[in-house]
Coordinates of C-alpha atoms (C1' of nucleotides) in Angstrom, one line a residue:
Chain A
M79 CA 84.8 87.4 72.9
K80 CA 83.1 84.2 71.6
T81 CA 85.4 81.4 71.9
S82 CA 84.8 80.5 68.3
Q83 CA 87.0 83.9 67.7
F84 CA 89.1 83.4 70.1
H85 CA 92.4 81.1 70.2
L86 CA 91.4 78.6 73.1
V87 CA 93.8 75.4 72.9
T88 CA 93.3 73.8 76.2
Q89 CA 94.6 70.0 77.1
R90 CA 93.4 67.7 79.7
E91 CA 97.0 66.0 80.3
V92 CA 99.8 67.5 81.9
P93 CA 103.0 68.1 80.3
N94 CA 105.7 65.7 81.2
D95 CA 108.3 68.4 81.9
A96 CA 106.1 70.8 83.8
E97 CA 106.9 70.0 87.9
I98 CA 105.2 72.7 89.7
A99 CA 101.3 73.7 89.4
S100 CA 101.7 77.1 88.0
H101 CA 103.9 75.8 84.8
Q102 CA 101.3 72.8 84.4
L103 CA 98.2 75.2 84.4
M104 CA 99.7 77.9 82.2
L105 CA 100.8 74.8 79.6
R106 CA 97.2 73.3 79.8
T107 CA 95.5 76.3 79.7
G108 CA 97.6 77.5 76.4
M109 CA 98.9 80.7 78.1
I110 CA 102.5 80.1 77.0
R111 CA 104.1 77.9 74.7
K112 CA 107.8 76.8 75.0
L113 CA 110.2 77.7 72.0
T114 CA 113.0 76.6 73.4
S115 CA 114.8 76.3 77.1
G116 CA 113.5 79.3 79.3
I117 CA 112.0 81.0 76.7
Y118 CA 108.2 81.7 75.9
T119 CA 105.6 82.6 73.5
W120 CA 102.5 84.4 75.6
T121 CA 99.6 83.3 73.7
P122 CA 96.6 85.6 73.2
L123 CA 95.1 83.9 76.6
G124 CA 98.3 84.8 78.5
L125 CA 99.0 87.9 77.0
K126 CA 95.5 89.2 78.4
V127 CA 96.8 88.1 82.1
L128 CA 100.3 90.0 81.3
R129 CA 98.9 93.0 80.1
K130 CA 96.6 93.1 83.1
V131 CA 99.6 93.0 85.2
E132 CA 101.6 95.6 83.7
Q133 CA 98.9 98.1 84.0
V134 CA 98.4 98.1 87.7
V135 CA 102.5 98.2 87.8
R136 CA 101.8 101.4 85.3
E137 CA 99.3 103.2 87.0
E138 CA 100.9 102.7 90.3
M139 CA 104.4 103.7 89.2
D140 CA 102.8 106.9 87.0
A141 CA 100.5 107.5 90.5
A142 CA 103.9 107.9 92.2
G143 CA 105.2 110.4 89.9
C144 CA 108.0 108.0 87.8
L145 CA 107.9 108.7 84.0
E146 CA 107.6 105.7 81.6
M147 CA 110.3 105.6 79.0
L148 CA 111.7 102.7 76.6
M149 CA 115.4 101.7 76.5
P150 CA 117.0 99.5 74.0
S151 CA 117.3 96.1 74.9
V152 CA 120.5 95.6 72.8
Q153 CA 123.4 97.2 74.6
P154 CA 126.9 98.2 73.3
S155 CA 129.6 96.5 75.4
E156 CA 131.6 100.0 76.0
L157 CA 129.2 100.7 78.4
W158 CA 129.7 97.0 80.4
Q159 CA 133.2 97.9 80.5
E160 CA 132.7 101.1 82.3
T161 CA 131.0 99.8 85.1
G162 CA 133.3 96.8 85.0
R163 CA 130.2 94.6 85.0
W164 CA 130.6 93.3 81.3
E165 CA 133.0 90.7 83.0
D166 CA 131.5 90.5 86.6
F167 CA 128.3 89.9 85.5
G168 CA 129.4 86.8 84.3
A169 CA 128.0 84.0 82.2
Q170 CA 124.3 85.5 82.8
L171 CA 125.1 88.3 80.4
L172 CA 124.3 87.2 76.8
K173 CA 126.6 88.7 74.8
M174 CA 126.6 88.8 70.6
T175 CA 128.7 90.6 68.0
D176 CA 127.5 92.4 65.1
R177 CA 128.7 92.5 61.2
A178 CA 131.5 94.9 62.2
G179 CA 132.9 92.8 65.1
R180 CA 131.5 95.4 68.0
E181 CA 130.3 93.2 70.9
F182 CA 126.9 94.0 72.4
A183 CA 124.7 92.3 75.2
F184 CA 121.0 91.8 75.1
G185 CA 120.2 93.9 78.5
P186 CA 119.3 91.6 81.6
T187 CA 118.8 95.1 83.2
H188 CA 119.4 98.7 82.5
E189 CA 121.6 100.7 85.1
E190 CA 124.6 101.2 82.7
V191 CA 122.0 102.3 79.8
I192 CA 119.9 104.9 82.4
T193 CA 123.0 106.4 83.6
E194 CA 124.4 107.1 80.0
F195 CA 121.0 108.7 79.5
A196 CA 121.4 110.6 83.0
R197 CA 124.6 111.9 82.2
G198 CA 123.3 113.5 78.8
E199 CA 119.9 114.7 80.2
L200 CA 120.5 115.5 84.0
R201 CA 122.6 118.9 84.4
S202 CA 121.0 120.3 87.5
Y203 CA 119.8 119.6 90.7
K204 CA 116.9 120.9 89.8
Q205 CA 115.9 118.3 87.3
L206 CA 116.1 116.0 90.7
P207 CA 114.7 114.0 92.2
V208 CA 113.5 111.9 89.1
C209 CA 112.7 108.7 88.5
F210 CA 112.5 107.0 85.1
Y211 CA 110.7 103.7 84.4
Q212 CA 110.2 101.0 81.8
I213 CA 108.2 97.5 81.2
Q214 CA 110.4 95.5 79.2
T215 CA 111.8 92.0 77.9
K216 CA 114.9 91.3 79.7
F217 CA 117.0 88.1 78.9
R218 CA 119.3 86.7 81.6
D219 CA 121.3 83.8 80.1
E220 CA 120.2 81.6 83.5
I221 CA 122.3 78.7 84.4
R222 CA 119.1 76.6 85.1
P223 CA 116.0 78.0 83.7
R224 CA 113.0 76.3 85.3
F225 CA 109.4 76.2 86.4
G226 CA 108.0 77.8 82.8
V227 CA 108.1 81.4 83.0
M228 CA 109.0 81.3 86.9
R229 CA 112.8 81.5 86.0
A230 CA 113.1 82.1 82.6
R231 CA 115.8 83.3 80.4
E232 CA 113.7 85.9 78.4
F233 CA 111.2 87.8 80.9
L234 CA 108.9 90.6 81.2
M235 CA 110.1 93.3 83.7
K236 CA 109.6 96.6 85.1
D237 CA 112.8 98.3 86.0
G238 CA 112.8 101.9 87.3
Y239 CA 115.8 103.9 88.3
S240 CA 116.0 107.2 90.4
F241 CA 118.5 109.9 90.9
H242 CA 118.7 112.3 94.0
I243 CA 121.0 115.0 95.2
S244 CA 121.1 113.9 98.5
E245 CA 120.9 110.1 100.5
D246 CA 118.1 112.0 102.3
C247 CA 116.2 112.5 99.4
L248 CA 117.0 109.0 98.1
G249 CA 115.6 107.5 101.4
R250 CA 112.4 109.3 101.3
F251 CA 111.7 108.1 97.7
Y252 CA 112.7 104.5 98.7
Q253 CA 110.0 104.6 101.0
V254 CA 107.7 106.1 98.5
M255 CA 108.7 103.0 96.0
F256 CA 108.3 100.8 99.0
D257 CA 104.7 102.0 99.2
T258 CA 103.9 101.9 95.7
Y259 CA 104.9 98.2 95.5
S260 CA 103.0 96.9 98.8
R261 CA 100.0 98.5 96.5
I262 CA 100.7 96.9 93.6
F263 CA 100.8 93.7 95.2
E264 CA 97.7 94.5 97.3
R265 CA 95.8 95.6 94.0
L266 CA 96.6 92.5 92.2
G267 CA 94.8 90.4 95.3
L268 CA 98.3 88.7 96.2
K269 CA 99.2 87.5 99.6
F270 CA 102.8 88.6 99.7
K271 CA 105.6 89.7 102.3
A272 CA 108.4 92.7 102.1
V273 CA 111.6 91.6 103.4
T274 CA 114.7 92.9 104.3
A275 CA 117.6 91.7 101.8
D276 CA 120.6 91.1 100.5
S277 CA 121.3 93.5 97.6
G278 CA 123.5 90.8 95.3
A279 CA 125.1 91.7 92.1
I280 CA 123.1 94.8 91.5
G281 CA 125.1 96.3 94.6
G282 CA 124.1 98.9 96.9
A283 CA 123.3 99.2 100.8
V284 CA 119.6 99.2 101.6
S285 CA 117.4 96.5 99.6
H286 CA 113.9 95.0 100.3
E287 CA 112.8 92.2 97.9
F288 CA 108.6 91.5 97.9
H289 CA 107.7 87.8 98.2
V290 CA 104.6 86.1 96.7
L291 CA 104.0 83.7 99.6
A292 CA 103.4 80.3 98.2
D293 CA 104.8 76.7 99.4
S294 CA 106.5 76.2 96.2
G295 CA 108.5 79.3 96.6
E296 CA 112.2 79.0 96.1
D297 CA 113.4 81.8 98.9
L298 CA 112.9 81.1 102.3
L299 CA 111.6 84.1 104.8
A300 CA 112.4 84.6 108.2
H301 CA 109.3 86.7 109.5
V302 CA 108.0 87.3 113.4
P303 CA 104.2 87.1 113.4
G304 CA 102.6 90.2 114.4
S305 CA 105.7 92.0 114.2
S306 CA 107.2 93.9 111.1
Y307 CA 110.3 92.1 111.3
A308 CA 111.0 90.1 107.9
A309 CA 113.8 88.9 106.2
N310 CA 115.5 86.9 103.6
V311 CA 116.7 83.9 105.3
E312 CA 120.0 84.8 103.4
Q313 CA 120.1 88.0 105.2
A314 CA 118.5 87.6 108.5
E315 CA 120.9 88.1 111.3
A316 CA 121.1 85.0 113.8
V317 CA 121.2 86.3 117.2
A318 CA 123.2 83.8 119.6
Q319 CA 121.1 83.1 122.6
G320 CA 122.1 82.6 126.1
E321 CA 125.5 82.6 127.8
R322 CA 128.5 80.4 127.6
A323 CA 128.4 78.2 130.9
A324 CA 131.3 77.2 132.7
P325 CA 133.3 74.1 132.2
T326 CA 132.0 71.1 133.9
E327 CA 133.9 68.2 131.8
A328 CA 137.2 67.3 131.1
M329 CA 138.1 67.0 127.2
R330 CA 138.8 63.6 126.5
L331 CA 139.6 61.8 123.1
V332 CA 136.8 59.1 121.9
D333 CA 137.2 56.7 119.0
T334 CA 134.5 57.5 116.9
P335 CA 135.3 55.0 114.1
N336 CA 131.8 54.9 112.3
A337 CA 130.9 58.9 112.5
H338 CA 131.5 60.6 109.8
T339 CA 128.9 63.0 110.2
I340 CA 127.3 65.0 113.1
A341 CA 124.0 62.6 112.7
E342 CA 126.2 59.6 113.1
L343 CA 127.9 61.2 116.1
V344 CA 124.7 61.8 117.8
E345 CA 123.2 58.8 117.4
Q346 CA 126.2 56.5 118.4
H347 CA 127.6 58.6 121.3
N348 CA 124.5 60.0 123.0
L349 CA 125.5 63.6 122.4
P350 CA 122.7 66.1 121.9
I351 CA 122.9 67.9 118.8
E352 CA 123.2 71.1 120.5
K353 CA 126.5 69.9 121.7
T354 CA 128.1 69.2 118.5
V355 CA 130.0 71.5 116.3
K356 CA 130.4 71.3 112.3
T357 CA 133.5 72.7 111.1
L358 CA 133.7 73.1 107.0
I359 CA 136.8 74.2 105.2
V360 CA 136.4 76.6 102.4
A361 CA 139.0 78.6 100.2
A362 CA 139.9 81.8 101.7
S363 CA 140.4 84.7 100.0
E364 CA 143.8 86.4 99.1
D365 CA 143.4 88.7 102.1
C366 CA 144.4 85.5 104.1
E367 CA 147.4 83.9 105.3
A368 CA 146.1 80.6 104.7
D369 CA 144.9 78.8 101.6
F370 CA 141.6 77.6 103.4
I371 CA 139.5 78.7 106.4
A372 CA 137.3 76.7 108.5
L373 CA 133.9 78.1 109.5
L374 CA 132.3 76.5 112.5
V375 CA 128.3 76.3 113.2
R376 CA 126.5 74.0 115.2
G377 CA 125.7 70.7 114.9
D378 CA 122.5 71.5 113.8
H379 CA 122.9 74.7 112.1
E380 CA 123.6 75.4 108.5
L381 CA 126.4 77.4 107.0
N382 CA 124.7 81.0 105.2
A383 CA 127.1 81.2 102.2
V384 CA 125.7 84.9 101.7
K385 CA 127.0 85.9 105.3
A386 CA 130.2 83.5 105.0
E387 CA 131.2 85.1 101.6
K388 CA 131.1 89.0 102.9
L389 CA 133.9 88.0 105.5
P390 CA 137.5 89.4 104.2
Q391 CA 138.8 86.2 104.5
V392 CA 136.9 84.0 102.9
A393 CA 136.7 83.9 99.2
S394 CA 134.0 84.9 97.1
P395 CA 131.9 83.4 95.6
L396 CA 131.8 80.5 98.5
R397 CA 133.7 77.1 97.8
M398 CA 134.2 74.2 100.0
A399 CA 137.6 72.3 100.0
T400 CA 137.8 69.0 98.2
E401 CA 138.3 66.2 100.5
E402 CA 141.7 65.8 98.7
E403 CA 142.4 69.4 99.9
I404 CA 141.2 68.6 103.6
R405 CA 143.7 66.0 104.2
K406 CA 146.2 67.7 102.7
T407 CA 146.3 70.4 105.1
I408 CA 144.5 69.3 107.6
G409 CA 145.9 65.5 107.9
A410 CA 142.3 64.3 108.7
G411 CA 139.0 63.6 106.8
P412 CA 135.8 65.8 106.6
G413 CA 134.2 63.4 109.1
S414 CA 136.9 64.4 112.1
L415 CA 137.5 68.0 112.0
G416 CA 137.3 70.4 114.9
P417 CA 138.7 73.6 116.4
V418 CA 141.0 71.6 118.8
E419 CA 144.8 72.1 117.2
L420 CA 143.3 73.0 113.7
P421 CA 146.3 74.4 111.5
I422 CA 144.4 76.6 109.8
P423 CA 142.3 80.0 110.7
A424 CA 138.8 79.5 111.8
I425 CA 135.8 81.8 112.4
V426 CA 133.1 80.6 114.5
D427 CA 129.1 81.2 114.3
R428 CA 128.5 83.3 117.4
Q429 CA 126.3 80.7 118.8
V430 CA 129.2 78.1 118.5
A431 CA 131.0 80.8 120.7
L432 CA 129.0 80.6 123.8
M433 CA 128.7 76.6 123.6
S434 CA 130.3 74.9 126.7
D435 CA 131.5 71.0 126.9
F436 CA 131.0 70.2 123.3
G437 CA 131.6 67.4 121.0
A438 CA 134.0 68.1 118.0
G439 CA 136.3 66.3 115.3
A440 CA 140.0 65.9 116.9
N441 CA 141.7 66.6 113.5
V442 CA 142.7 62.7 113.8
D443 CA 140.5 60.2 111.4
H444 CA 138.1 58.2 113.3
K445 CA 138.4 60.5 116.6
H446 CA 136.5 63.6 118.3
Y447 CA 137.2 65.4 121.1
F448 CA 134.2 65.5 123.9
G449 CA 133.7 67.9 126.8
I450 CA 135.4 70.9 124.7
N451 CA 135.8 74.0 126.4
W452 CA 136.6 77.4 124.5
E453 CA 140.0 79.3 125.9
R454 CA 140.5 76.1 128.5
D455 CA 140.9 73.6 125.4
A456 CA 141.3 76.0 121.9
A457 CA 141.8 79.5 121.6
L458 CA 138.4 81.2 120.4
P459 CA 138.8 82.6 116.9
E460 CA 137.3 85.3 115.6
V461 CA 133.1 85.1 116.0
A462 CA 130.9 86.2 113.3
D463 CA 127.2 85.6 112.3
I464 CA 127.8 82.6 109.8
R465 CA 124.5 80.5 109.9
N466 CA 121.0 80.5 108.8
V467 CA 118.3 81.6 111.2
V468 CA 116.0 78.8 112.1
A469 CA 112.7 78.8 113.3
G470 CA 112.5 79.5 116.9
D471 CA 115.6 81.9 116.9
A472 CA 115.0 85.5 118.4
A473 CA 114.5 87.8 116.0
A474 CA 117.5 90.6 115.6
D475 CA 115.4 93.6 116.3
G476 CA 113.8 91.5 119.7
S477 CA 110.4 91.7 118.1
G478 CA 110.0 88.0 119.0
N479 CA 110.5 84.6 117.8
I480 CA 111.1 83.8 114.4
E481 CA 108.7 81.4 111.6
L482 CA 109.9 80.6 108.3
I483 CA 107.8 80.9 105.2
R484 CA 108.2 80.3 101.5
G485 CA 108.1 82.8 98.8
I486 CA 108.6 83.9 95.3
E487 CA 110.6 87.3 94.6
V488 CA 108.7 88.9 92.3
G489 CA 109.8 92.8 93.0
H490 CA 113.2 94.3 94.4
I491 CA 114.4 97.7 95.8
F492 CA 117.6 98.8 96.2
Q493 CA 119.4 101.9 97.2
L494 CA 122.1 101.9 94.8
G495 CA 124.1 104.9 95.9
T496 CA 126.6 106.7 93.7
K497 CA 128.1 103.4 92.2
Y498 CA 127.0 104.1 88.6
S499 CA 127.0 107.4 88.9
Q500 CA 130.7 107.4 89.4
S501 CA 131.8 105.0 87.5
M502 CA 130.1 106.3 84.7
N503 CA 131.0 109.8 85.6
A504 CA 127.1 111.2 85.3
V505 CA 127.1 114.5 87.6
V506 CA 124.6 117.3 88.0
M507 CA 125.1 121.0 89.8
D508 CA 124.4 121.3 93.1
E509 CA 122.8 124.7 94.6
N510 CA 126.2 125.7 95.4
G511 CA 127.8 125.0 92.0
R512 CA 129.5 122.1 92.7
A513 CA 129.8 118.7 90.4
Q514 CA 127.9 116.1 92.1
H515 CA 127.5 112.5 91.8
P516 CA 123.6 112.0 91.7
T517 CA 122.6 109.0 94.1
M518 CA 120.6 106.2 92.6
G519 CA 117.9 104.1 93.5
C520 CA 116.5 101.0 91.3
Y521 CA 113.5 99.3 91.7
G522 CA 112.1 95.9 89.7
I523 CA 109.2 94.2 89.3
G524 CA 109.4 90.5 87.2
V525 CA 106.1 91.3 85.5
S526 CA 105.9 87.8 83.7
R527 CA 106.8 86.4 87.1
I528 CA 104.1 87.5 88.9
V529 CA 101.5 86.0 86.6
A530 CA 103.2 82.4 87.5
A531 CA 103.1 83.6 91.0
A532 CA 99.5 84.4 91.3
I533 CA 98.8 81.0 90.1
E534 CA 100.9 79.3 92.7
Q535 CA 99.2 80.9 95.2
N536 CA 96.1 80.6 93.6
H537 CA 94.8 77.3 92.3
D538 CA 93.1 74.3 93.3
D539 CA 92.8 70.2 91.4
N540 CA 90.1 72.0 88.7
G541 CA 92.6 75.0 87.5
I542 CA 93.8 78.5 88.2
I543 CA 91.7 81.0 90.4
W544 CA 92.5 83.9 89.1
P545 CA 92.4 87.3 91.4
E546 CA 90.0 89.6 89.9
P547 CA 92.1 92.3 88.9
M548 CA 94.4 89.5 86.7
T549 CA 92.0 87.7 84.5
P550 CA 92.1 87.4 81.4
F551 CA 88.1 87.3 81.4
D552 CA 85.5 88.6 83.7
V553 CA 82.6 86.6 83.2
A554 CA 82.4 83.3 81.2
I555 CA 78.7 82.5 79.9
L556 CA 78.0 79.0 79.2
P557 CA 74.8 78.0 77.1
L558 CA 73.8 74.4 77.8
N559 CA 72.8 73.1 74.5
G560 CA 72.4 76.4 72.7
H561 CA 72.2 74.9 69.8
K562 CA 69.2 73.3 70.5
S563 CA 67.6 75.7 72.2
H564 CA 66.3 79.1 71.2
R565 CA 65.6 80.8 74.4
V566 CA 69.1 79.1 75.2
R567 CA 71.0 81.2 72.9
E568 CA 68.9 84.1 72.7
L569 CA 69.4 84.8 76.3
A570 CA 73.1 83.9 76.4
E571 CA 73.5 86.4 73.5
R572 CA 71.5 89.5 75.7
F573 CA 73.5 88.8 78.5
Y574 CA 76.8 88.7 76.5
R575 CA 75.7 92.2 74.8
E576 CA 74.5 93.4 78.2
L577 CA 77.2 92.7 80.1
R578 CA 79.8 94.0 77.6
T579 CA 77.8 97.4 77.2
A580 CA 78.2 97.4 81.1
G581 CA 82.0 97.0 80.4
L582 CA 82.9 93.8 81.5
D583 CA 85.2 91.7 79.4
V584 CA 82.9 88.6 79.0
L585 CA 83.9 85.1 77.0
M586 CA 80.9 83.6 75.6
D587 CA 81.3 79.7 74.9
D588 CA 79.7 78.9 71.8
R589 CA 81.5 76.0 70.8
N590 CA 78.2 73.3 70.8
Q591 CA 80.8 71.6 73.5
R592 CA 79.3 69.1 75.9
P593 CA 78.3 71.1 79.4
G594 CA 81.6 69.3 81.2
V595 CA 83.9 70.1 78.6
M596 CA 82.5 73.9 79.1
F597 CA 82.8 73.6 82.7
A598 CA 86.0 72.1 83.0
D599 CA 87.8 74.9 80.3
A600 CA 86.1 77.8 82.3
E601 CA 87.2 76.3 85.5
L602 CA 90.5 75.3 84.2
I603 CA 91.2 78.9 82.7
G604 CA 90.0 80.3 85.9
I605 CA 87.5 82.6 85.2
P606 CA 86.0 84.3 88.2
H607 CA 82.2 84.6 87.5
V608 CA 80.5 81.9 85.5
L609 CA 77.0 82.2 84.1
V610 CA 75.3 78.6 83.4
V611 CA 72.3 79.1 80.9
G612 CA 70.3 76.0 80.4
D613 CA 66.6 74.8 80.0
R614 CA 66.5 73.9 83.4
G615 CA 67.2 77.2 85.1
L616 CA 64.8 78.9 82.1
D617 CA 62.0 76.8 83.2
N618 CA 62.4 78.8 86.8
G619 CA 63.2 82.0 85.3
V620 CA 66.9 81.7 86.7
V621 CA 70.4 81.1 85.4
E622 CA 72.8 79.4 87.7
Y623 CA 76.0 81.6 88.8
R624 CA 79.2 80.0 89.7
R625 CA 82.0 81.9 91.5
R626 CA 85.3 80.6 90.9
G627 CA 86.8 79.1 94.4
G628 CA 83.3 79.8 95.9
E629 CA 79.9 79.1 96.1
N630 CA 77.2 78.4 93.2
S631 CA 73.8 80.1 93.4
E632 CA 71.0 80.6 90.8
L633 CA 69.8 84.5 90.1
P634 CA 66.9 85.9 88.7
I635 CA 67.4 86.6 84.9
E636 CA 66.6 90.2 85.6
Q637 CA 69.0 90.7 88.3
V638 CA 72.1 89.1 86.3
R639 CA 73.4 92.2 84.7
E640 CA 73.0 94.4 88.3
F641 CA 74.7 91.5 90.4
L642 CA 77.6 91.1 88.0
T643 CA 78.3 94.6 87.8
G644 CA 78.0 95.0 91.5
Q645 CA 80.5 92.2 92.0
L646 CA 82.9 93.8 89.5
S647 CA 82.8 97.5 90.2
Chain B
rC143 C1' 129.3 73.8 84.6
rG144 C1' 129.4 69.3 87.4
rG145 C1' 126.2 65.0 88.3
rG146 C1' 121.7 61.9 86.8
rG147 C1' 117.8 61.3 82.6
rU148 C1' 115.2 61.3 77.9
rG149 C1' 114.8 62.2 72.7
rU150 C1' 109.0 57.9 68.6
rA151 C1' 102.5 62.1 65.3
rG152 C1' 100.2 68.4 68.3
rC153 C1' 100.3 65.9 74.4
rG154 C1' 101.4 61.4 77.3
rC155 C1' 103.6 57.2 76.2
rA156 C1' 104.6 51.4 74.4
rG157 C1' 107.6 48.8 71.2
rC158 C1' 114.7 48.8 71.3
rC159 C1' 117.0 44.0 75.8
rU160 C1' 115.9 39.5 71.3
rG161 C1' 117.3 44.0 64.2
rG162 C1' 112.5 42.2 59.3
rU163 C1' 105.7 46.7 57.1
rA164 C1' 106.2 52.5 63.5
rG165 C1' 101.6 51.4 67.3
rC166 C1' 98.2 52.8 71.7
rG167 C1' 95.7 56.7 74.6
rC168 C1' 94.4 61.9 74.1
rA169 C1' 93.6 66.1 70.9
rA170 C1' 92.4 66.8 65.2
rC171 C1' 89.1 66.4 60.6
rU172 C1' 84.5 64.4 58.4
rG173 C1' 79.4 61.5 59.0
rC174 C1' 75.7 60.2 62.2
rU175 C1' 73.6 59.7 67.5
rU176 C1' 74.5 62.3 72.0
rU177 C1' 74.1 66.8 75.5
rG178 C1' 73.9 69.8 83.1
rG179 C1' 80.5 67.5 84.4
rG180 C1' 85.9 66.3 79.9
rA181 C1' 80.5 61.2 75.3
rG182 C1' 79.2 56.6 71.6
rC183 C1' 79.9 54.5 66.7
rA184 C1' 82.1 54.6 62.2
rG185 C1' 86.1 56.6 59.3
rU186 C1' 90.0 60.6 57.9
rA187 C1' 94.8 62.7 58.2
rG188 C1' 99.2 63.0 60.6
rG189 C1' 106.4 60.5 61.6
rU190 C1' 112.8 62.0 57.3
rC191 C1' 111.5 57.1 65.1
rA192 C1' 116.8 64.3 67.2
rC193 C1' 120.8 64.9 63.8
rA194 C1' 125.6 62.3 61.7
rG195 C1' 128.6 58.3 60.4
rG196 C1' 129.0 53.1 61.1
rU197 C1' 128.3 47.4 61.1
rU198 C1' 124.1 44.1 58.9
rC199 C1' 120.8 41.6 53.1
rA200 C1' 118.0 44.6 56.4
rA201 C1' 118.5 49.6 62.0
rA202 C1' 113.6 53.3 65.8
rU203 C1' 115.9 49.1 67.6
rC204 C1' 123.3 47.5 68.1
rC205 C1' 127.7 50.7 67.9
rU206 C1' 130.5 55.7 67.6
rG207 C1' 129.7 60.9 67.9
rU208 C1' 127.0 65.1 67.8
rC209 C1' 122.6 68.2 69.4
rA210 C1' 118.3 69.2 71.8
rC211 C1' 115.5 69.0 76.4
rC212 C1' 114.5 67.3 81.3
rC213 C1' 115.9 66.7 86.9
rC214 C1' 119.3 67.5 91.3
rG215 C1' 123.2 71.8 93.3
rA216 C1' 125.6 77.4 92.7
rC217 C1' 122.5 82.4 90.6
rC218 C1' 118.1 86.0 89.9
rA219 C1' 112.8 89.4 88.7

RNA sequence: CGGGGUGUAGCGCAGCCUGGUAGCGCAACUGCUUUGGGAGCAGUAGGUCACAGGUUCAAAUCCUGUCACCCCGACCA
């Protein structure tokens, strides 16, 4: 491809509403253009990258024996009524009405459609196991789209669904998909980590997320270096450490007029933060006898909303009580709450249950108790894991101490079980002639998000540094002053022909731009291999070779083709 | 949805307070010069100042409403 025949429109200035590097670079390179909030056009340049990612995903899915298909993106509401997700999926589901007044959704995912397909197609265990997948545009009406295609409303996703006659078979296939995903991200040249995860709205028991590691990632991951332990912080089990010491202090009521937060309490009263307890009041579920329930975590710990929501007594979604509600139920403000004589039920974190001689609010404004001990001063309530793990915590599998890193979720695999086959009554005959609901797995990859995540992980001040498997062009040829120098132009043309014949995707910059512009654009769009053809080098029989993100060197003219095909094989 | 902010040329912004011919930089187009790190000079083109109403002789500017977009929180590939 020659730039004169391509649509290359780069920008020097950073667009105002792009916050993170990948979004800025995708706009500056012209890979994407925003149509409206969370909805983007992929330009020819961007599409080249998107297609490369898609192709790697497709090849590996095919290699794993999965079958590609294409389902409709517009789906009738009846299907979603069957599983109850017409309501449960919430406002993220983009709904629309046809001329006859029938309701539809633009598909955010395809469990319903594939299960409808399966109940028509699959009759016998002999057809199982089977895995169907598609690569398709999805729409989720995100509450807050941001970061360009990283969290867009319309996005390209690979979604796959497998059907099995037994949990055993599902488990084995799940492992195949786990390995397939690992191979996909390895092939794409990305640094990634697979973590155990919460399965969220999709449902199911076993679930792993695949994260591209980047400091700008929205997810926090807990892992133990050198061990296989890795979990999303949302889900990582927090293990209590140590044993409860015997009381050594008497409980005493202390005036704390200016301490409304743990930080103030610690600072003003010379109390180690590990000896304080935070009391959070949240709405209780209908199962609970009270309207509100208290959740207690150590002063330096954070409540984990995902864990809390799963407790039967806690309302889901989690809702913090307002100050007014707290005053009405407890008679003190949020800065002065604690377990002693608390009028509502409470659940304490595992670590809190092991504390002794600790400080907490007295449920009276401006007063705290210090030297509190369980059993002696307050009955120990129900104990549960309700906090986020922190760096240094022991991992739940005993493999060592947790480190926290950031990641961008680009893949998620689930063992769904029979949630959909049951609610939609998909059945197959087993070997005993009995009808059975097949057990299902579901496997997603955010194809468009991978493009952004790859940039997030691979860029510098000058632009993108593509991993070779997803670069829009393998090689750029920059003829300096080609319009003036015959030999420069001719050699550049010769390289262009030879390298294309050798199967490389070559971009030749024939714009007659000044050298600086050509260098800057080649670097901005991140082409991994750059050949600089100029009179200066030709006098010595060489051309300059630049490796994006690496070293520059000189190549004798006659070795260029061999060198590049070797680099790119 | 709650809280905050912004809408003026393709992009980045000024002008608004104090109403009176709509501006700057980048990008684009033409010509000449220049050519190993985003060139110089000269010229050209491009705007219902988000939209609707109001105040006024006169509104980008003041008032009211609407819409869109962005940022902070809960959701997710």
